[in-house]
Amino acid sequence: MTLTAGTNAHTDSTRLTRPARVVASGWGWRHASRRDPAVTGVDFVIEPGEKVLLLGPFGAGKSTLLSGLAGILGGEEEGVETGSLTLDGAPAAHQRGRAGLVLQDPEANTILPVLGDDVAFGAENLAVPRDEIWSRVAESLDAVGLRYPLDRSTAHLSGGERQRLAIAGVLAMRPGLLLLDEPTANLDHAGAAEVRRAVARTSTTLVVVDHRVDAWVEHVDRVVVLESAGGIVADGVPETVFSRHGTALEAAGVWVPGSRPEVVRSTPTPTHGGRLLTAAGLAVGQGRPGRLGGGLVQEGIDLALGAGESLVVTGPNGAGKTTLAFALAGLTAPWAGAVTAAEALARGTSSPHPHRWRSRQLLTRVGTVFQRPEHQFVARSVREELAVGPRRARRDVATIVDDLLERLRLTHLANAHPYTLSGGEQRRLSVATALATAPRVLVLDEPTFGQDRTTWTELAALVAAHVDAGGAAVSVTHDDDYVRVLGDSRLHLEKRVDP
């Protein structure tokens, strides 16, 4: 897609590449559907070219602030703004194109069906000359380590690869202000390192939200920490912020370098340990064998999942971890081999193979947490979303819903629409909906993205409690802390290389 522009278009696009100066003065925002502000009382100045790591506990408004800087919060019908937020002296809402934002949700960042066109889209909208666009596309893709042909379908990219794609698209725009919301949450370690290096090499002003604090510290000039009650609790060079405020920040749920969360595991009782699921000679792929638009991604997988066991699945982006998880969860049929449920799990069904079960049969046997939480939301409020599964399973709806709302810190959002939640809140809701029907097996795809230290610990503790009580979990993750706490066994996948 190529857009035409007037004679001053190239001059304007050149202006956009200059590092922006950002000023927040008593700034805040309250969403129209909420009683309390998402963020309030923010004051800071970010000089051109400065690189800032934005931190804060759950509910502090980090993602809302990034959206405000990008000018995408909307008008009066969307919410109420207080104070001012400016880029180069003009309101951020009037400076669209000056800032480039990468959202938490990788799929929401994907616009076009072909990889090269998707990366070029932003630069084309800025009327960058055609020849320069394609040199930028190649440079940006290489910078984030996404080395596929330009005509590759974006539909065939993994979540982590889509995340790299989105970052490449923003880098190709060369914005004056680069805004990244959990840019490495779904990336393997090599990919995350490439992204951080690529961002560090730019001259643009940067504001990044990322829970991998240790890895970003060497790439930023400054750390700004939002207070959940409003305002800023700490602002300065990383060493000073963490040395002076580290203990208090950790207690408030902020990720701090060198501090690892812990989850107490109980010892499974002797009655646990029987097999629940096995995979033999398993091959999985996208689409169906022999049809266009898909492909084999893994084959020859053998595994056994026992009661009281937490299995973590690791590997680089694009290795087929999510595809494997779908097959284990009974959501897709294997290309070859079989996933077989033990008699204790399959009792009451007509088949030992989960992909042949009805949705109601899966509901109380295998609970799935999707990489994109909104793919499993069907109700208009958080409370009603949590009630859907227990109601169908004929369980004690009110007690279950209230308990999960409290344990995952969602009580104050009980009447909110699931689509209005932050990425981290949506993730906790998706885990809660899977737990609500008390399935014996949980299959979770990137279960901890978007969490502060406190909510990460609570979420991991819920999964651990499920396993330690005799359930089982399969978790696709790039989170080293999660592997450390819940990696009773591990399956590492590498990208398949065709002969």
mmCIF file with all atom_site columns, C-alpha atoms in Angstrom, residues 102-110 146 148 152-167 182-188 195 286 315-323 326 370-372 375 427 445-446 449 476 478 495:
data_model
loop_
_atom_site.group_PDB
_atom_site.id
_atom_site.type_symbol
_atom_site.label_atom_id
_atom_site.label_alt_id
_atom_site.label_comp_id
_atom_site.label_asym_id
_atom_site.label_entity_id
_atom_site.label_seq_id
_atom_site.pdbx_PDB_ins_code
_atom_site.Cartn_x
_atom_site.Cartn_y
_atom_site.Cartn_z
_atom_site.occupancy
_atom_site.B_iso_or_equiv
_atom_site.pdbx_formal_charge
_atom_site.auth_seq_id
_atom_site.auth_comp_id
_atom_site.auth_asym_id
_atom_site.auth_atom_id
_atom_site.pdbx_PDB_model_num
ATOM 1  C CA . VAL A 1 102 ? 4.032  -0.836  20.148 1.00 0.00 ? 102 VAL A CA 1
ATOM 2  C CA . LEU A 1 103 ? 1.134  -2.283  22.145 1.00 0.00 ? 103 LEU A CA 1
ATOM 3  C CA . GLN A 1 104 ? 1.212  -5.227  24.570 1.00 0.00 ? 104 GLN A CA 1
ATOM 4  C CA . ASP A 1 105 ? -0.855 -7.377  22.212 1.00 0.00 ? 105 ASP A CA 1
ATOM 5  C CA . PRO A 1 106 ? 1.337  -8.521  19.291 1.00 0.00 ? 106 PRO A CA 1
ATOM 6  C CA . GLU A 1 107 ? -1.597 -9.443  17.045 1.00 0.00 ? 107 GLU A CA 1
ATOM 7  C CA . ALA A 1 108 ? -3.252 -6.059  17.525 1.00 0.00 ? 108 ALA A CA 1
ATOM 8  C CA . ASN A 1 109 ? -0.122 -4.486  16.043 1.00 0.00 ? 109 ASN A CA 1
ATOM 9  C CA . THR A 1 110 ? -0.365 -6.520  12.817 1.00 0.00 ? 110 THR A CA 1
ATOM 10 C CA . LEU A 1 146 ? 13.094 -11.249 11.938 1.00 0.00 ? 146 LEU A CA 1
ATOM 11 C CA . TYR A 1 148 ? 12.045 -14.044 6.683  1.00 0.00 ? 148 TYR A CA 1
ATOM 12 C CA . ARG A 1 152 ? 5.882  -14.191 4.114  1.00 0.00 ? 152 ARG A CA 1
ATOM 13 C CA . SER A 1 153 ? 2.325  -14.250 5.431  1.00 0.00 ? 153 SER A CA 1
ATOM 14 C CA . THR A 1 154 ? 1.955  -12.473 8.773  1.00 0.00 ? 154 THR A CA 1
ATOM 15 C CA . ALA A 1 155 ? -0.723 -15.028 9.682  1.00 0.00 ? 155 ALA A CA 1
ATOM 16 C CA . HIS A 1 156 ? 1.997  -17.678 9.905  1.00 0.00 ? 156 HIS A CA 1
ATOM 17 C CA . LEU A 1 157 ? 4.077  -15.783 12.453 1.00 0.00 ? 157 LEU A CA 1
ATOM 18 C CA . SER A 1 158 ? 4.103  -16.773 16.107 1.00 0.00 ? 158 SER A CA 1
ATOM 19 C CA . GLY A 1 159 ? 3.094  -14.302 18.799 1.00 0.00 ? 159 GLY A CA 1
ATOM 20 C CA . GLY A 1 160 ? 6.730  -13.486 19.534 1.00 0.00 ? 160 GLY A CA 1
ATOM 21 C CA . GLU A 1 161 ? 7.499  -13.028 15.846 1.00 0.00 ? 161 GLU A CA 1
ATOM 22 C CA . ARG A 1 162 ? 4.531  -10.662 15.526 1.00 0.00 ? 162 ARG A CA 1
ATOM 23 C CA . GLN A 1 163 ? 5.984  -8.706  18.415 1.00 0.00 ? 163 GLN A CA 1
ATOM 24 C CA . ARG A 1 164 ? 9.269  -8.331  16.531 1.00 0.00 ? 164 ARG A CA 1
ATOM 25 C CA . LEU A 1 165 ? 7.301  -7.389  13.414 1.00 0.00 ? 165 LEU A CA 1
ATOM 26 C CA . ALA A 1 166 ? 5.500  -4.584  15.258 1.00 0.00 ? 166 ALA A CA 1
ATOM 27 C CA . ILE A 1 167 ? 8.759  -3.190  16.622 1.00 0.00 ? 167 ILE A CA 1
ATOM 28 C CA . GLU A 1 182 ? 6.150  -4.868  27.282 1.00 0.00 ? 182 GLU A CA 1
ATOM 29 C CA . PRO A 1 183 ? 8.035  -5.244  23.975 1.00 0.00 ? 183 PRO A CA 1
ATOM 30 C CA . THR A 1 184 ? 9.948  -8.375  24.998 1.00 0.00 ? 184 THR A CA 1
ATOM 31 C CA . ALA A 1 185 ? 7.240  -10.179 27.004 1.00 0.00 ? 185 ALA A CA 1
ATOM 32 C CA . ASN A 1 186 ? 6.688  -12.911 24.385 1.00 0.00 ? 186 ASN A CA 1
ATOM 33 C CA . LEU A 1 187 ? 10.208 -12.967 22.939 1.00 0.00 ? 187 LEU A CA 1
ATOM 34 C CA . ASP A 1 188 ? 12.851 -15.624 23.398 1.00 0.00 ? 188 ASP A CA 1
ATOM 35 C CA . VAL A 1 195 ? 15.324 -5.735  20.266 1.00 0.00 ? 195 VAL A CA 1
ATOM 36 C CA . GLN A 1 286 ? -0.689 -24.921 11.139 1.00 0.00 ? 286 GLN A CA 1
ATOM 37 C CA . GLY A 1 315 ? 12.171 -22.566 22.835 1.00 0.00 ? 315 GLY A CA 1
ATOM 38 C CA . PRO A 1 316 ? 12.688 -19.788 20.293 1.00 0.00 ? 316 PRO A CA 1
ATOM 39 C CA . ASN A 1 317 ? 9.853  -17.858 18.691 1.00 0.00 ? 317 ASN A CA 1
ATOM 40 C CA . GLY A 1 318 ? 8.366  -19.794 15.797 1.00 0.00 ? 318 GLY A CA 1
ATOM 41 C CA . ALA A 1 319 ? 9.342  -23.224 17.152 1.00 0.00 ? 319 ALA A CA 1
ATOM 42 C CA . GLY A 1 320 ? 5.705  -24.307 17.442 1.00 0.00 ? 320 GLY A CA 1
ATOM 43 C CA . LYS A 1 321 ? 5.162  -24.061 21.198 1.00 0.00 ? 321 LYS A CA 1
ATOM 44 C CA . THR A 1 322 ? 1.650  -22.614 20.897 1.00 0.00 ? 322 THR A CA 1
ATOM 45 C CA . THR A 1 323 ? 0.734  -25.099 18.155 1.00 0.00 ? 323 THR A CA 1
ATOM 46 C CA . PHE A 1 326 ? -3.320 -26.373 21.270 1.00 0.00 ? 326 PHE A CA 1
ATOM 47 C CA . PHE A 1 370 ? -4.680 -18.417 25.211 1.00 0.00 ? 370 PHE A CA 1
ATOM 48 C CA . GLN A 1 371 ? -1.721 -16.213 24.349 1.00 0.00 ? 371 GLN A CA 1
ATOM 49 C CA . ARG A 1 372 ? -4.252 -13.520 23.436 1.00 0.00 ? 372 ARG A CA 1
ATOM 50 C CA . HIS A 1 375 ? -9.809 -14.785 22.304 1.00 0.00 ? 375 HIS A CA 1
ATOM 51 C CA . ARG A 1 427 ? -4.151 -12.132 31.468 1.00 0.00 ? 427 ARG A CA 1
ATOM 52 C CA . ASP A 1 445 ? 0.338  -19.894 26.867 1.00 0.00 ? 445 ASP A CA 1
ATOM 53 C CA . GLU A 1 446 ? 2.614  -17.142 28.287 1.00 0.00 ? 446 GLU A CA 1
ATOM 54 C CA . PHE A 1 449 ? 3.065  -11.467 30.745 1.00 0.00 ? 449 PHE A CA 1
ATOM 55 C CA . VAL A 1 476 ? 4.479  -22.194 27.281 1.00 0.00 ? 476 VAL A CA 1
ATOM 56 C CA . HIS A 1 478 ? 9.960  -17.414 28.090 1.00 0.00 ? 478 HIS A CA 1
ATOM 57 C CA . LYS A 1 495 ? 12.735 -24.545 15.091 1.00 0.00 ? 495 LYS A CA 1
#
